[in-house]
Short mmCIF file of C-alpha atoms and ligand atoms in Angstrom, two decimals:
data_model
loop_
_atom_site.label_atom_id
_atom_site.label_comp_id
_atom_site.label_asym_id
_atom_site.label_seq_id
_atom_site.Cartn_x
_atom_site.Cartn_y
_atom_site.Cartn_z
CA MET N 487 101.71 15.34 37.55
CA ASP N 488 99.27 13.86 35.34
CA ARG N 489 97.27 15.92 32.93
CA TYR N 490 93.23 15.30 31.56
CA ASP N 491 92.28 17.61 28.58
CA LEU N 492 88.37 18.12 28.56
CA SER N 493 86.08 18.66 25.41
CA LEU N 494 82.84 20.75 26.79
CA ILE N 495 79.99 20.02 24.81
CA GLY N 496 77.46 22.69 25.63
CA PHE N 497 78.44 25.69 27.47
CA GLY N 498 75.55 26.90 29.43
CA GLY N 499 76.31 27.89 33.21
CA VAL N 500 76.90 24.25 33.82
CA ASN N 501 80.33 23.72 31.61
CA ARG N 502 81.15 27.91 32.08
CA ALA N 503 81.06 27.19 36.46
CA LEU N 504 83.09 23.86 35.15
CA ALA N 505 85.34 26.21 33.77
CA GLU N 506 85.40 28.99 36.74
CA LEU N 507 86.75 25.91 38.71
CA ILE N 508 89.51 25.40 36.03
CA VAL N 509 90.70 29.06 36.53
CA GLN N 510 89.71 29.55 40.06
CA ARG N 511 91.41 26.34 41.70
CA GLY N 512 93.38 24.96 38.95
CA ASP N 513 96.56 25.23 40.83
CA ASP N 514 95.17 23.87 44.06
CA LEU N 515 93.34 21.10 42.78
CA ALA N 516 96.60 19.68 41.31
CA VAL N 517 98.24 19.85 44.57
CA GLU N 518 95.72 18.58 45.62
CA LEU N 519 94.35 15.46 43.48
CA GLY N 520 97.90 15.15 41.75
CA PHE N 521 96.25 16.62 38.11
CA THR N 522 95.64 19.01 35.97
CA LEU N 523 92.96 19.98 33.87
CA ARG N 524 93.15 21.59 29.82
CA VAL N 525 90.22 22.41 27.43
CA VAL N 526 90.90 21.44 24.37
CA ALA N 527 87.45 22.41 22.63
CA ILE N 528 83.48 23.42 22.97
CA THR N 529 81.16 23.66 20.99
CA ASP N 530 77.88 24.80 22.16
CA LEU N 531 74.79 25.70 20.57
CA ARG N 532 74.89 29.44 19.97
CA ALA N 533 78.03 29.97 20.51
CA GLY N 534 79.15 27.59 18.05
CA SER N 535 82.47 25.21 18.31
CA LEU N 536 85.86 26.53 19.84
CA VAL N 537 89.69 23.75 19.27
CA ASP N 538 93.06 24.82 20.36
CA ILE N 539 94.37 21.46 21.48
CA ASP N 540 97.33 23.62 22.95
CA GLY N 541 93.89 24.37 25.85
CA ILE N 542 91.95 27.36 25.77
CA ASP N 543 92.77 30.16 27.35
CA LEU N 544 89.19 30.57 28.88
CA VAL N 545 89.97 33.52 31.10
CA PRO N 546 88.21 35.63 28.22
CA LEU N 547 85.22 33.69 27.21
CA LEU N 548 84.88 34.29 30.94
CA SER N 549 84.62 36.92 30.64
CA THR N 550 81.98 37.74 27.99
CA GLU N 551 78.47 37.48 28.70
CA PRO N 552 77.09 34.91 27.61
CA GLY N 553 74.91 35.56 25.14
CA ALA N 554 77.38 38.18 23.80
CA LEU N 555 79.50 34.75 23.25
CA SER N 556 80.74 33.67 19.65
CA PHE N 557 83.59 31.88 18.59
CA ALA N 558 83.68 32.40 14.91
CA GLY N 559 86.62 34.39 14.19
CA LEU N 560 88.42 32.88 16.79
CA ALA N 561 91.41 31.21 16.12
CA GLY N 562 90.26 27.66 15.73
CA GLY N 563 86.70 28.94 16.00
CA SER N 564 83.57 28.59 14.25
CA ALA N 565 79.41 28.96 14.10
CA ASP N 566 79.19 26.05 13.98
CA PRO N 567 79.43 24.05 17.15
CA ARG N 568 80.26 21.15 14.91
CA ASN N 569 79.60 18.04 18.08
CA GLU N 570 80.31 14.84 16.65
CA TRP N 571 83.48 16.02 14.22
CA VAL N 572 84.93 17.82 17.39
CA ILE N 573 83.85 15.48 20.11
CA ARG N 574 85.07 12.17 17.25
CA HIS N 575 88.76 13.90 16.77
CA VAL N 576 89.24 16.11 18.83
CA PRO N 577 92.40 14.53 21.15
CA ALA N 578 90.79 14.76 24.65
CA ASP N 579 90.61 13.08 27.77
CA ILE N 580 86.88 13.63 28.55
CA VAL N 581 84.39 14.37 26.74
CA VAL N 582 81.72 16.05 29.46
CA GLU N 583 78.60 16.56 28.45
CA ALA N 584 75.81 18.96 29.82
CA THR N 585 73.49 20.60 26.64
CA TYR N 586 70.09 20.44 28.02
CA THR N 587 67.84 17.37 28.64
CA ASN N 588 65.25 16.18 26.49
CA PRO N 589 62.96 13.77 28.47
CA THR N 590 61.81 12.45 25.74
CA ASP N 591 64.15 10.47 23.32
CA GLY N 592 67.50 11.42 25.97
CA GLU N 593 68.73 13.71 22.25
CA PRO N 594 71.19 15.00 21.18
CA ALA N 595 72.77 13.96 24.55
CA LEU N 596 72.53 10.12 24.14
CA SER N 597 74.76 10.56 20.34
CA HIS N 598 77.12 12.66 21.55
CA VAL N 599 77.64 10.08 25.06
CA ARG N 600 77.42 7.44 22.85
CA TRP N 601 80.02 9.11 19.46
CA ALA N 602 82.73 9.83 22.92
CA LEU N 603 82.42 6.00 24.15
CA GLU N 604 83.31 4.46 21.06
CA SER N 605 85.97 6.37 20.49
CA GLY N 606 87.75 5.91 23.43
CA LYS N 607 87.20 8.86 25.75
CA HIS N 608 85.46 8.61 29.24
CA VAL N 609 82.69 10.25 29.47
CA CYS N 610 80.95 12.52 32.50
CA THR N 611 78.02 14.50 32.47
CA THR N 612 75.02 15.60 34.23
CA ASN N 613 72.74 14.96 31.70
CA LYS N 614 69.74 13.09 32.77
CA GLY N 615 68.20 11.48 29.75
CA PRO N 616 71.18 9.92 28.33
CA VAL N 617 71.61 7.93 32.12
CA ALA N 618 67.70 7.12 32.70
CA LEU N 619 67.24 6.26 29.30
CA ALA N 620 70.02 4.02 27.86
CA GLY N 621 72.35 3.85 31.30
CA ARG N 622 72.66 -0.32 30.76
CA ALA N 623 73.79 0.37 27.64
CA LEU N 624 76.51 3.34 27.42
CA LYS N 625 77.27 1.58 30.57
CA ALA N 626 78.14 -1.52 28.23
CA LEU N 627 79.58 0.09 25.16
CA ALA N 628 82.11 1.70 27.85
CA VAL N 629 83.26 -1.31 28.57
CA ASP N 630 83.74 -2.58 25.62
CA HIS N 631 86.12 0.84 24.54
CA GLY N 632 87.83 -0.05 28.69
CA VAL N 633 87.00 4.24 29.57
CA SER N 634 84.12 4.80 32.70
CA PHE N 635 81.02 6.50 32.03
CA GLU N 636 80.57 9.34 35.10
CA PHE N 637 77.53 10.66 36.09
CA GLU N 638 77.14 11.64 39.29
CA GLY N 639 75.22 15.01 38.91
CA SER N 640 72.64 13.53 36.70
CA VAL N 641 70.56 12.96 40.55
CA LEU N 642 70.54 15.65 43.18
CA SER N 643 74.09 17.77 41.20
CA GLY N 644 76.47 17.23 42.89
CA THR N 645 75.59 15.65 45.92
CA PRO N 646 76.95 12.50 46.03
CA VAL N 647 73.75 9.99 46.32
CA LEU N 648 74.81 7.52 43.24
CA ARG N 649 78.76 7.25 44.25
CA THR N 650 77.26 7.13 48.30
CA ALA N 651 74.70 3.97 47.72
CA GLN N 652 76.90 2.55 45.02
CA ARG N 653 80.67 2.62 46.15
CA LEU N 654 80.19 3.26 49.96
CA LEU N 655 76.81 0.47 51.23
CA GLY N 656 78.86 -2.30 49.86
CA GLY N 657 77.74 -5.53 51.64
CA LEU N 658 74.03 -4.74 52.83
CA THR N 659 70.78 -4.49 50.46
CA ILE N 660 69.18 -1.56 49.52
CA THR N 661 65.54 -2.00 49.33
CA GLY N 662 63.88 1.88 48.72
CA VAL N 663 65.03 4.73 48.10
CA GLN N 664 62.99 7.83 48.51
CA GLY N 665 63.07 12.12 48.46
CA ILE N 666 62.61 15.13 47.03
CA MET N 667 64.68 15.01 44.01
CA ASN N 668 64.01 18.17 42.21
CA GLY N 669 65.12 21.91 43.71
CA THR N 670 63.20 23.69 41.72
CA SER N 671 59.92 22.32 42.59
CA ASN N 672 61.08 22.46 46.14
CA TYR N 673 61.94 26.17 45.87
CA ILE N 674 58.50 26.95 44.09
CA LEU N 675 56.59 25.30 46.63
CA GLY N 676 58.31 27.28 49.78
CA ARG N 677 57.39 30.07 48.32
CA LEU N 678 53.99 29.40 47.69
CA GLU N 679 54.04 28.89 51.35
CA ASP N 680 55.41 33.10 51.47
CA GLY N 681 52.82 33.91 50.38
CA VAL N 682 54.70 34.26 46.44
CA ASP N 683 52.48 34.28 43.35
CA LEU N 684 53.76 30.86 40.68
CA PRO N 685 55.18 33.14 37.87
CA ARG N 686 57.58 35.19 40.77
CA ALA N 687 59.00 31.43 42.43
CA ILE N 688 59.13 30.03 38.40
CA ALA N 689 61.34 33.23 37.69
CA GLU N 690 63.11 32.96 40.76
CA ALA N 691 63.84 29.39 40.63
CA GLN N 692 64.72 29.94 36.86
CA ALA N 693 67.71 33.17 37.72
CA LEU N 694 68.86 31.38 39.87
CA GLY N 695 70.39 28.25 38.38
CA TYR N 696 67.95 25.83 40.08
CA ALA N 697 65.75 25.15 36.47
CA GLU N 698 66.07 23.22 33.15
CA SER N 699 65.41 25.14 30.33
CA ASP N 700 62.03 24.69 29.71
CA PRO N 701 60.57 25.01 33.71
CA THR N 702 58.16 22.56 32.59
CA ALA N 703 60.03 19.29 33.14
CA ASP N 704 60.91 20.95 36.89
CA ILE N 705 56.84 21.50 37.68
CA GLU N 706 55.34 18.69 35.76
CA GLY N 707 57.39 15.44 37.82
CA HIS N 708 59.73 14.52 34.75
CA ASP N 709 62.74 15.62 36.18
CA VAL N 710 62.37 13.74 38.95
CA GLN N 711 60.86 10.78 37.11
CA LEU N 712 64.45 10.76 35.35
CA LYS N 713 65.95 10.51 38.06
CA VAL N 714 63.79 7.96 40.06
CA ILE N 715 64.67 5.85 36.74
CA ILE N 716 68.24 6.55 37.40
CA LEU N 717 68.25 5.61 40.94
CA ALA N 718 66.17 2.41 40.34
CA ASN N 719 67.87 1.72 37.32
CA GLU N 720 71.42 1.90 39.10
CA VAL N 721 71.12 1.59 42.71
CA LEU N 722 68.32 -1.27 42.86
CA GLY N 723 69.55 -3.48 40.11
CA ALA N 724 65.90 -2.27 38.43
CA ARG N 725 65.30 -1.96 34.40
CA LEU N 726 63.06 0.57 34.18
CA ARG N 727 61.59 3.05 31.44
CA ARG N 728 58.79 5.92 31.19
CA GLU N 729 56.53 4.86 31.44
CA ASP N 730 56.69 2.85 34.34
CA VAL N 731 56.58 5.34 36.54
CA PRO N 732 53.17 6.63 37.49
CA CYS N 733 54.47 10.64 37.75
CA GLU N 734 52.54 13.64 38.86
CA GLY N 735 53.67 16.31 39.42
CA ILE N 736 52.63 19.90 41.17
CA SER N 737 51.23 22.42 38.86
CA ALA N 738 47.72 21.18 40.79
CA ILE N 739 48.33 22.66 43.89
CA THR N 740 46.82 26.10 44.49
CA PRO N 741 48.47 29.03 45.70
CA GLN N 742 45.50 28.03 48.22
CA GLU N 743 45.82 25.01 48.85
CA VAL N 744 49.65 25.05 49.76
CA ARG N 745 49.70 27.92 52.38
CA ASP N 746 46.30 26.43 53.86
CA ALA N 747 48.02 23.73 54.07
CA ALA N 748 51.30 25.32 56.29
CA SER N 749 48.56 27.04 58.65
CA LYS N 750 47.80 23.06 59.50
CA GLY N 751 52.05 22.03 60.04
CA LEU N 752 50.91 20.24 56.74
CA HIS N 753 54.49 21.00 54.23
CA TRP N 754 54.01 19.78 50.20
CA LYS N 755 56.63 18.82 48.31
CA LEU N 756 57.58 16.70 45.32
CA VAL N 757 58.66 13.54 46.15
CA GLY N 758 60.52 10.54 44.36
CA SER N 759 60.69 6.77 45.29
CA ALA N 760 61.13 3.19 43.88
CA THR N 761 61.16 0.11 46.20
CA ARG N 762 61.92 -3.24 45.92
CA GLN N 763 59.20 -4.99 45.76
CA GLU N 764 58.35 -9.13 47.56
CA ASP N 765 58.73 -11.05 43.80
CA GLY N 766 61.82 -8.96 43.20
CA SER N 767 60.46 -6.49 40.80
CA VAL N 768 61.02 -2.37 41.25
CA GLU N 769 58.09 0.20 41.75
CA ALA N 770 58.53 3.28 41.42
CA ARG N 771 56.24 6.77 41.49
CA VAL N 772 56.61 10.54 41.76
CA ALA N 773 53.81 12.38 42.97
CA PRO N 774 53.41 15.47 45.99
CA VAL N 775 52.88 14.62 48.97
CA ALA N 776 51.58 17.54 51.92
CA VAL N 777 53.96 16.12 55.41
CA PRO N 778 53.00 16.60 58.66
CA ALA N 779 56.07 18.99 60.13
CA HIS N 780 57.60 16.07 62.09
CA HIS N 781 58.42 13.92 58.74
CA PRO N 782 61.90 13.33 57.92
CA LEU N 783 61.29 16.00 54.23
CA ALA N 784 59.21 18.30 55.91
CA GLY N 785 62.59 20.08 56.93
CA ILE N 786 63.53 20.10 53.00
CA SER N 787 63.68 23.23 51.90
CA GLY N 788 64.49 25.57 49.20
CA PRO N 789 66.93 24.14 46.35
CA LEU N 790 68.33 21.59 48.79
CA ASN N 791 67.11 18.06 48.00
CA ALA N 792 67.48 14.43 50.24
CA VAL N 793 67.39 10.99 49.84
CA SER N 794 66.30 8.46 51.65
CA LEU N 795 67.79 5.03 51.51
CA HIS N 796 66.15 2.02 52.97
CA THR N 797 68.67 -0.62 54.01
CA ASP N 798 69.15 -4.47 55.40
CA LEU N 799 71.22 -3.37 57.77
CA LEU N 800 71.59 0.41 58.68
CA GLY N 801 67.80 0.98 58.91
CA THR N 802 67.66 4.65 56.82
CA ILE N 803 70.42 6.46 54.89
CA THR N 804 69.23 9.40 54.30
CA VAL N 805 71.78 12.41 52.14
CA SER N 806 71.00 15.64 51.71
CA GLY N 807 72.54 18.54 49.94
CA PRO N 808 71.61 20.33 47.34
CA GLY N 809 70.13 18.93 44.02
CA ALA N 810 70.37 22.07 41.35
CA GLY N 811 72.73 25.51 40.88
CA ARG N 812 75.52 25.71 38.28
CA ILE N 813 78.34 25.83 40.87
CA GLU N 814 76.91 22.39 43.01
CA THR N 815 75.73 20.88 39.73
CA ALA N 816 79.39 22.13 38.05
CA TYR N 817 81.42 19.51 41.07
CA ALA N 818 79.36 17.33 40.57
CA LEU N 819 81.52 17.00 37.67
CA LEU N 820 84.32 17.72 38.77
CA SER N 821 83.98 14.38 41.11
CA ASP N 822 83.83 12.46 38.34
CA ILE N 823 86.76 13.07 36.69
CA ILE N 824 87.97 12.82 40.68
CA ALA N 825 86.75 9.27 40.51
CA ILE N 826 88.09 8.17 36.97
CA HIS N 827 91.51 9.77 37.92
CA GLN N 828 91.30 7.15 40.75
CA ARG N 829 89.78 4.70 39.20
CA GLY N 830 92.32 4.38 36.10
CA ALA N 831 92.11 2.37 33.01
CA ALA N 832 92.49 -0.45 33.76
CA ASP N 833 88.66 -0.94 36.18
CA THR N 834 85.56 0.74 34.18
CA THR N 835 83.43 -1.37 36.13
CA THR N 836 80.53 -0.78 38.31
CA PRO N 837 79.72 -2.97 40.89
CA ALA N 838 78.44 -6.21 40.26
CA ARG N 839 75.72 -5.62 42.55
CA PHE N 840 73.98 -2.75 40.39
CA VAL N 841 74.19 -4.64 36.91
CA ARG N 842 73.26 -7.76 37.77
CA GLN N 843 69.82 -9.10 36.25
CA GLU N 844 67.28 -8.98 39.00
CA PRO N 845 64.33 -11.10 38.51
CA ASN N 846 60.85 -9.54 37.49
CA CYS N 847 62.31 -6.85 36.95
CA VAL N 848 60.25 -4.75 33.91
N1 LIG G 908 66.08 21.91 37.47
C1 LIG G 908 66.85 20.47 39.36
C2 LIG G 908 65.69 20.68 39.36
C3 LIG G 908 68.02 20.91 38.33
O1 LIG G 908 65.54 22.34 39.67
O2 LIG G 908 66.68 20.56 40.28
C4 LIG G 908 68.90 19.05 38.70
O3 LIG G 908 69.00 18.74 38.03
#
């Protein structure tokens, strides 16, 4: 039976949920998947760091309220997160990066991922910043060091849109992607239709674990912008940066407009899209759209997300499922670990079609 030792970077909702999965389902997963998981280090901005190379007992940590958790004073614990030291020097097989997303420069998550790959450790992350802003360089770094860089949860949490596009659709050409990719804004738009006011709708989305720590990124479309960049670059082989993707969020839409539209059978949705142009370049955008009830995206409500992949041989394939939530996003990390296990260290490369240089791409 294989065993993977994990360093968890960030111990907020998502990595805590992964720890819960390991505690609650570890034995079943071992039987089903043929490997066990052990956490040997945890770092967190507020709680500090905890290291035990024989395996951390997760149960007492999970029974402590997140706000009250402190590693200072525990054996192997410190009030200092010591991220770089833990990532580089604790002998983990996989570094699981789940700190907050910084849409401007991807830090500190970008450095966390780099340190791990440079140290010869596999990385899985749900963090959109490093993938959207430096995905190509990080994948090259992973190849150089013979390890895997997995990030399924960066788009649509545990719903496998990236792996579907990259692993299951070989032999056809994907010409564009379009979808609802932010659970918070979709939930809020639905609640406004229900007559709930904006502050309460935002508070509900935060309480349910959908929203970013700063919900501005959800509401202003920046979260979707990063996801569109990831999809365009990973699935369409583009090289988009943030400045290439015009972005408009939902903050200019009033609750009254949402209700008026609903009374006419129209539903406001925040839609992200990327489309290959005739000259081979890829154009992408994020903007709210009022779609009629018969539109395929009209029925995607609450934290449900959907991405349609437009293809030459199969027409449109739509992947729909949860786009946010602690457990749903933790499942993405588990699916990344499964991918690392299944691939083994020998084959860490992305299929060539997803790393080719497209003419005229920005
Ligand atoms: N805040 C994001 C959302 C979480 O609401 O979809 C996943 O990126």
